[in-house]
Amino acid sequence: MATIFIELLKNEFELDQKETALLAKMTRQLKKKDRRLYFGHLKRREKDFRNFLQLRYNSLDSPNREEWLEAVVQSLLERGGEPDLSDTLVMGIVGRLPVYNRLRERSEKEGVKLKALVNFGGMSTVIMLVMVITALVLYLMNR
């Protein structure tokens, strides 16, 4: 399903085969050569990609926006909850919280097992939880 967004970017920015294949990979799947290509070429253009997708998303009506949300969630479900590079771009536009909420709902309904730390928004949730617990412990110790 992420191919929808990759095709939009490919047609607008005239991306070659290597770049489109790279957008379909997850960050942890990138090898040294892929990372060079990503950070050398695509990362520099990421702001343009985001602006283009944002304009496209803003021009859509409510049912089509819902289709984008469902497309991202379906793409995430196919990978066990881990986003590829194109999903990450679109999640920033659609909103990470609605995506993760819908992902959790659909994974429970369809019985799809998500990978660790995906259920609650990934590593940022774990970091926030540790910060809150640490703040609470420090407060109680100084009391």
PDB file of C-alpha atoms in Angstrom:
ATOM      1  CA  MET A   1       0.000   0.000   0.000  1.00  0.00           C
ATOM      2  CA  ALA A   2       2.938   2.342   0.530  1.00  0.00           C
ATOM      3  CA  THR A   3       3.511   2.081  -3.208  1.00  0.00           C
ATOM      4  CA  ILE A   4       0.785   4.704  -3.669  1.00  0.00           C
ATOM      5  CA  PHE A   5       2.916   7.316  -1.954  1.00  0.00           C
ATOM      6  CA  ILE A   6       6.125   6.142  -3.587  1.00  0.00           C
ATOM      7  CA  GLU A   7       4.490   6.440  -7.013  1.00  0.00           C
ATOM      8  CA  LEU A   8       3.325   9.970  -6.211  1.00  0.00           C
ATOM      9  CA  LEU A   9       6.871  10.959  -5.279  1.00  0.00           C
ATOM     10  CA  LYS A  10       8.372   9.090  -8.223  1.00  0.00           C
ATOM     11  CA  ASN A  11       6.160  10.879 -10.729  1.00  0.00           C
ATOM     12  CA  GLU A  12       6.581  14.323  -9.188  1.00  0.00           C
ATOM     13  CA  PHE A  13      10.321  14.244  -8.492  1.00  0.00           C
ATOM     14  CA  GLU A  14      11.439  11.839 -11.247  1.00  0.00           C
ATOM     15  CA  LEU A  15      13.068   9.391  -8.854  1.00  0.00           C
ATOM     16  CA  ASP A  16      15.074   6.522 -10.316  1.00  0.00           C
ATOM     17  CA  GLN A  17      14.670   2.818  -9.507  1.00  0.00           C
ATOM     18  CA  LYS A  18      17.244   2.813  -6.679  1.00  0.00           C
ATOM     19  CA  GLU A  19      15.629   5.768  -4.942  1.00  0.00           C
ATOM     20  CA  THR A  20      12.128   4.309  -5.142  1.00  0.00           C
ATOM     21  CA  ALA A  21      13.389   0.960  -3.831  1.00  0.00           C
ATOM     22  CA  LEU A  22      15.067   2.819  -0.994  1.00  0.00           C
ATOM     23  CA  LEU A  23      11.810   4.532   0.005  1.00  0.00           C
ATOM     24  CA  ALA A  24      10.223   1.106   0.459  1.00  0.00           C
ATOM     25  CA  LYS A  25      12.843   0.020   3.012  1.00  0.00           C
ATOM     26  CA  MET A  26      12.833   0.470   6.757  1.00  0.00           C
ATOM     27  CA  THR A  27      15.662   2.474   8.299  1.00  0.00           C
ATOM     28  CA  ARG A  28      17.191  -0.529  10.011  1.00  0.00           C
ATOM     29  CA  GLN A  29      17.275  -2.442   6.707  1.00  0.00           C
ATOM     30  CA  LEU A  30      19.560   0.097   5.078  1.00  0.00           C
ATOM     31  CA  LYS A  31      23.049  -1.127   4.334  1.00  0.00           C
ATOM     32  CA  LYS A  32      26.084   1.141   4.087  1.00  0.00           C
ATOM     33  CA  LYS A  33      25.567   1.830   0.372  1.00  0.00           C
ATOM     34  CA  ASP A  34      21.862   2.486   0.909  1.00  0.00           C
ATOM     35  CA  ARG A  35      22.586   4.881   3.766  1.00  0.00           C
ATOM     36  CA  ARG A  36      24.997   6.824   1.569  1.00  0.00           C
ATOM     37  CA  LEU A  37      22.351   7.169  -1.118  1.00  0.00           C
ATOM     38  CA  TYR A  38      19.644   8.059   1.395  1.00  0.00           C
ATOM     39  CA  PHE A  39      21.584  10.661   3.360  1.00  0.00           C
ATOM     40  CA  GLY A  40      23.401  11.936   0.272  1.00  0.00           C
ATOM     41  CA  HIS A  41      20.414  12.430  -2.019  1.00  0.00           C
ATOM     42  CA  LEU A  42      17.002  11.691  -0.556  1.00  0.00           C
ATOM     43  CA  LYS A  43      17.371  13.193   2.915  1.00  0.00           C
ATOM     44  CA  ARG A  44      18.247  16.552   1.360  1.00  0.00           C
ATOM     45  CA  ARG A  45      15.032  16.464  -0.663  1.00  0.00           C
ATOM     46  CA  GLU A  46      12.867  15.180   2.179  1.00  0.00           C
ATOM     47  CA  LYS A  47      11.508  18.655   2.924  1.00  0.00           C
ATOM     48  CA  ASP A  48      10.370  18.965  -0.700  1.00  0.00           C
ATOM     49  CA  PHE A  49       8.775  15.509  -0.505  1.00  0.00           C
ATOM     50  CA  ARG A  50       6.966  16.466   2.693  1.00  0.00           C
ATOM     51  CA  ASN A  51       5.731  19.783   1.250  1.00  0.00           C
ATOM     52  CA  PHE A  52       4.456  18.064  -1.899  1.00  0.00           C
ATOM     53  CA  LEU A  53       2.631  15.375   0.077  1.00  0.00           C
ATOM     54  CA  GLN A  54       1.234  17.976   2.490  1.00  0.00           C
ATOM     55  CA  LEU A  55      -0.194  20.023  -0.391  1.00  0.00           C
ATOM     56  CA  ARG A  56      -1.668  16.887  -1.932  1.00  0.00           C
ATOM     57  CA  TYR A  57      -3.163  15.825   1.411  1.00  0.00           C
ATOM     58  CA  ASN A  58      -4.622  19.280   2.093  1.00  0.00           C
ATOM     59  CA  SER A  59      -6.354  19.276  -1.288  1.00  0.00           C
ATOM     60  CA  LEU A  60      -8.197  16.034  -0.489  1.00  0.00           C
ATOM     61  CA  ASP A  61     -11.688  15.798   0.955  1.00  0.00           C
ATOM     62  CA  SER A  62     -12.446  13.846   4.132  1.00  0.00           C
ATOM     63  CA  PRO A  63     -13.083  10.384   2.575  1.00  0.00           C
ATOM     64  CA  ASN A  64      -9.841  10.567   0.595  1.00  0.00           C
ATOM     65  CA  ARG A  65      -7.915  11.623   3.679  1.00  0.00           C
ATOM     66  CA  GLU A  66      -9.330   8.572   5.402  1.00  0.00           C
ATOM     67  CA  GLU A  67      -8.023   6.469   2.488  1.00  0.00           C
ATOM     68  CA  TRP A  68      -4.518   7.836   3.086  1.00  0.00           C
ATOM     69  CA  LEU A  69      -4.778   6.920   6.758  1.00  0.00           C
ATOM     70  CA  GLU A  70      -5.968   3.419   5.890  1.00  0.00           C
ATOM     71  CA  ALA A  71      -3.211   3.006   3.287  1.00  0.00           C
ATOM     72  CA  VAL A  72      -0.537   3.877   5.844  1.00  0.00           C
ATOM     73  CA  VAL A  73      -2.066   1.589   8.457  1.00  0.00           C
ATOM     74  CA  GLN A  74      -2.318  -1.281   5.960  1.00  0.00           C
ATOM     75  CA  SER A  75       1.309  -0.780   4.995  1.00  0.00           C
ATOM     76  CA  LEU A  76       2.331  -0.844   8.654  1.00  0.00           C
ATOM     77  CA  LEU A  77       0.267  -3.968   9.327  1.00  0.00           C
ATOM     78  CA  GLU A  78       2.029  -5.765   6.485  1.00  0.00           C
ATOM     79  CA  ARG A  79       5.366  -5.110   8.197  1.00  0.00           C
ATOM     80  CA  GLY A  80       4.300  -5.832  11.758  1.00  0.00           C
ATOM     81  CA  GLY A  81       4.002  -2.167  12.652  1.00  0.00           C
ATOM     82  CA  GLU A  82       7.388  -0.935  11.475  1.00  0.00           C
ATOM     83  CA  PRO A  83       7.242   1.979   9.019  1.00  0.00           C
ATOM     84  CA  ASP A  84       9.359   2.237   5.903  1.00  0.00           C
ATOM     85  CA  LEU A  85      10.777   5.574   4.781  1.00  0.00           C
ATOM     86  CA  SER A  86       7.705   6.542   2.742  1.00  0.00           C
ATOM     87  CA  ASP A  87       5.357   5.586   5.591  1.00  0.00           C
ATOM     88  CA  THR A  88       7.354   7.792   7.924  1.00  0.00           C
ATOM     89  CA  LEU A  89       6.890  10.759   5.593  1.00  0.00           C
ATOM     90  CA  VAL A  90       3.147  10.217   5.293  1.00  0.00           C
ATOM     91  CA  MET A  91       2.725   9.572   9.015  1.00  0.00           C
ATOM     92  CA  GLY A  92       4.184  13.015   9.664  1.00  0.00           C
ATOM     93  CA  ILE A  93       1.470  14.508   7.466  1.00  0.00           C
ATOM     94  CA  VAL A  94      -1.539  12.411   8.465  1.00  0.00           C
ATOM     95  CA  GLY A  95      -0.542  12.448  12.141  1.00  0.00           C
ATOM     96  CA  ARG A  96       1.323   9.814  14.092  1.00  0.00           C
ATOM     97  CA  LEU A  97      -1.212   9.477  16.872  1.00  0.00           C
ATOM     98  CA  PRO A  98      -4.201   8.738  14.603  1.00  0.00           C
ATOM     99  CA  VAL A  99      -2.055   6.256  12.665  1.00  0.00           C
ATOM    100  CA  TYR A 100      -0.913   4.409  15.788  1.00  0.00           C
ATOM    101  CA  ASN A 101      -4.435   4.389  17.238  1.00  0.00           C
ATOM    102  CA  ARG A 102      -5.889   2.926  14.041  1.00  0.00           C
ATOM    103  CA  LEU A 103      -2.963   0.499  13.804  1.00  0.00           C
ATOM    104  CA  ARG A 104      -3.607  -0.777  17.297  1.00  0.00           C
ATOM    105  CA  GLU A 105      -7.359  -1.117  16.648  1.00  0.00           C
ATOM    106  CA  ARG A 106      -6.895  -2.994  13.392  1.00  0.00           C
ATOM    107  CA  SER A 107      -4.147  -5.242  14.750  1.00  0.00           C
ATOM    108  CA  GLU A 108      -6.399  -6.291  17.629  1.00  0.00           C
ATOM    109  CA  LYS A 109      -9.396  -6.828  15.350  1.00  0.00           C
ATOM    110  CA  GLU A 110      -7.456  -8.717  12.664  1.00  0.00           C
ATOM    111  CA  GLY A 111      -5.214 -10.600  15.087  1.00  0.00           C
ATOM    112  CA  VAL A 112      -1.974  -9.242  13.630  1.00  0.00           C
ATOM    113  CA  LYS A 113       0.900  -9.395  16.074  1.00  0.00           C
ATOM    114  CA  LEU A 114       2.907  -6.180  16.161  1.00  0.00           C
ATOM    115  CA  LYS A 115       6.624  -6.081  16.832  1.00  0.00           C
ATOM    116  CA  ALA A 116       7.981  -4.815  20.157  1.00  0.00           C
ATOM    117  CA  LEU A 117       7.605  -1.102  20.974  1.00  0.00           C
ATOM    118  CA  VAL A 118       5.206  -0.508  18.090  1.00  0.00           C
ATOM    119  CA  ASN A 119       1.997  -0.833  20.088  1.00  0.00           C
ATOM    120  CA  PHE A 120       2.387   2.479  21.859  1.00  0.00           C
ATOM    121  CA  GLY A 121       4.199   4.661  19.365  1.00  0.00           C
ATOM    122  CA  GLY A 122       7.688   3.256  19.532  1.00  0.00           C
ATOM    123  CA  MET A 123      10.751   4.345  21.377  1.00  0.00           C
ATOM    124  CA  SER A 124       9.542   7.863  22.138  1.00  0.00           C
ATOM    125  CA  THR A 125       6.846   6.465  24.421  1.00  0.00           C
ATOM    126  CA  VAL A 126       9.394   4.407  26.330  1.00  0.00           C
ATOM    127  CA  ILE A 127      11.633   7.448  26.754  1.00  0.00           C
ATOM    128  CA  MET A 128       8.742   9.583  27.988  1.00  0.00           C
ATOM    129  CA  LEU A 129       7.710   6.871  30.458  1.00  0.00           C
ATOM    130  CA  VAL A 130      11.253   6.643  31.852  1.00  0.00           C
ATOM    131  CA  MET A 131      11.383  10.435  32.187  1.00  0.00           C
ATOM    132  CA  VAL A 132       8.096  10.553  34.106  1.00  0.00           C
ATOM    133  CA  ILE A 133       9.151   7.761  36.456  1.00  0.00           C
ATOM    134  CA  THR A 134      12.531   9.403  37.033  1.00  0.00           C
ATOM    135  CA  ALA A 135      10.907  12.759  37.768  1.00  0.00           C
ATOM    136  CA  LEU A 136       8.515  11.107  40.212  1.00  0.00           C
ATOM    137  CA  VAL A 137      11.333   9.280  42.017  1.00  0.00           C
ATOM    138  CA  LEU A 138      13.429  12.467  42.245  1.00  0.00           C
ATOM    139  CA  TYR A 139      10.452  14.392  43.589  1.00  0.00           C
ATOM    140  CA  LEU A 140       9.762  11.788  46.257  1.00  0.00           C
ATOM    141  CA  MET A 141      13.434  11.585  47.240  1.00  0.00           C
ATOM    142  CA  ASN A 142      13.700  15.367  47.729  1.00  0.00           C
ATOM    143  CA  ARG A 143      10.520  15.587  49.716  1.00  0.00           C
TER     144      ARG A 143
END
